Coordinates of C-alpha atoms in Angstrom, one line a residue:
M90 CA -105.2 -8.1 0.3
V91 CA -105.3 -10.0 -2.9
G92 CA -105.0 -9.1 -6.6
S93 CA -105.8 -11.1 -9.7
L94 CA -104.0 -11.7 -13.0
Y95 CA -105.3 -13.2 -16.2
I96 CA -103.0 -15.3 -18.5
G97 CA -103.6 -17.5 -21.5
N98 CA -105.2 -17.1 -24.9
Q99 CA -108.7 -15.6 -24.5
L100 CA -109.5 -16.3 -28.2
K101 CA -109.1 -20.1 -27.7
G102 CA -111.0 -20.0 -24.4
E103 CA -107.8 -20.7 -22.5
V104 CA -108.0 -18.1 -19.8
N105 CA -106.5 -18.7 -16.4
M106 CA -107.1 -16.4 -13.4
I107 CA -104.4 -16.4 -10.8
I108 CA -105.1 -14.9 -7.4
I109 CA -101.9 -13.4 -6.1
E110 CA -100.8 -11.4 -3.1
N111 CA -101.5 -7.7 -3.7
N112 CA -98.2 -6.1 -2.8
D113 CA -96.9 -3.4 -5.0
E114 CA -93.6 -3.3 -3.2
K115 CA -92.7 -6.9 -4.1
T116 CA -91.8 -8.1 -7.6
K117 CA -92.3 -11.8 -6.6
V118 CA -95.6 -12.7 -5.0
K119 CA -97.2 -15.9 -3.7
V120 CA -99.9 -17.4 -5.8
L121 CA -103.0 -18.0 -3.6
S122 CA -105.3 -19.7 -6.1
V123 CA -105.7 -20.6 -9.8
F124 CA -108.8 -20.9 -11.8
S125 CA -109.3 -21.9 -15.5
F126 CA -112.2 -20.6 -17.6
G127 CA -112.9 -23.0 -20.4
E128 CA -115.9 -25.0 -21.4
I129 CA -116.8 -25.5 -17.7
P130 CA -117.5 -22.1 -16.2
V131 CA -114.9 -22.4 -13.4
E132 CA -112.5 -25.2 -13.2
Y133 CA -109.3 -25.7 -11.2
D134 CA -106.7 -26.5 -13.8
M135 CA -102.9 -26.6 -13.2
S136 CA -102.0 -28.7 -16.3
T137 CA -100.5 -25.7 -18.2
F138 CA -98.4 -24.5 -15.3
P139 CA -94.9 -25.6 -14.4
Q140 CA -94.8 -28.8 -12.4
P141 CA -93.0 -28.8 -9.0
E142 CA -90.1 -31.1 -8.3
N143 CA -90.6 -33.7 -5.6
I144 CA -87.8 -33.0 -3.1
K145 CA -87.5 -35.0 0.0
G146 CA -88.1 -33.0 3.2
K147 CA -89.4 -30.0 1.3
T148 CA -92.8 -28.6 0.2
Y149 CA -93.5 -26.1 -2.4
E150 CA -95.5 -22.9 -3.0
L151 CA -96.3 -21.3 -6.4
Y152 CA -95.1 -17.8 -6.9
Y153 CA -95.4 -15.2 -9.7
D154 CA -92.6 -12.9 -10.8
K155 CA -94.2 -9.6 -12.0
E156 CA -91.0 -8.6 -13.9
T157 CA -90.6 -11.7 -15.9
K158 CA -94.3 -12.6 -15.9
K159 CA -93.4 -16.2 -15.1
L160 CA -94.6 -18.7 -12.5
Y161 CA -92.1 -20.6 -10.4
Y162 CA -92.0 -22.7 -7.2
K163 CA -90.4 -21.8 -4.0
Y164 CA -89.3 -24.8 -1.9
I165 CA -89.6 -24.7 1.9
D166 CA -88.2 -27.1 4.5
V167 CA -90.8 -29.3 6.1
P168 CA -90.2 -29.7 9.9
K169 CA -89.1 -33.2 10.8
T170 CA -91.6 -35.3 12.7
D171 CA -90.7 -36.6 16.2
I172 CA -90.2 -40.1 14.7
E173 CA -87.8 -38.8 12.0
T174 CA -85.8 -36.9 14.7
L175 CA -85.6 -40.1 16.9
Q176 CA -84.5 -42.2 13.9
E177 CA -81.7 -39.8 13.1
E178 CA -80.5 -39.8 16.8
N179 CA -80.7 -43.6 16.8
E180 CA -78.5 -43.8 13.7
K181 CA -75.9 -41.4 15.3
L182 CA -75.9 -43.5 18.4
K183 CA -75.3 -46.7 16.4
I184 CA -72.4 -45.1 14.6
A185 CA -70.9 -43.9 18.0
L186 CA -71.3 -47.4 19.5
T187 CA -69.6 -49.0 16.5
D188 CA -66.7 -46.5 16.7
Q189 CA -66.4 -47.2 20.5
D190 CA -66.4 -51.0 19.9
E191 CA -63.6 -50.6 17.3
N192 CA -61.6 -48.4 19.7
I193 CA -62.0 -51.0 22.5
M194 CA -60.8 -53.8 20.2
L195 CA -57.7 -51.7 19.2
I196 CA -56.8 -51.1 22.8
M197 CA -57.2 -54.8 23.7
L198 CA -55.0 -55.8 20.7
E199 CA -52.4 -53.3 21.8
M200 CA -52.5 -54.5 25.4
G201 CA -52.2 -58.1 24.4
G202 CA -49.3 -57.3 22.1
N203 CA -47.1 -56.1 25.0

């Protein structure tokens, strides 16, 4: 189920229609779509809305808070790709090998010192 909400200044022709989840139990609902009614009958326009942050490893969804009547972004973790997972594992292995090499060198130095 969806609901709609109109925001903006109707006298100036700055009317935006926001399509939101229709859930009376929630005060914060996901924005499903946004339309702007200006000179062009229907135009997708997000220029007057808050801009999302670009956070590595996250994506964002636009939400509307019914109590404060404000839009905000909710950030969601993006699952890592197989390549990213393998790169992380590779880095961990490199660090482990470096630590192992350092330990072997210390043991050799200690043995040679006796």
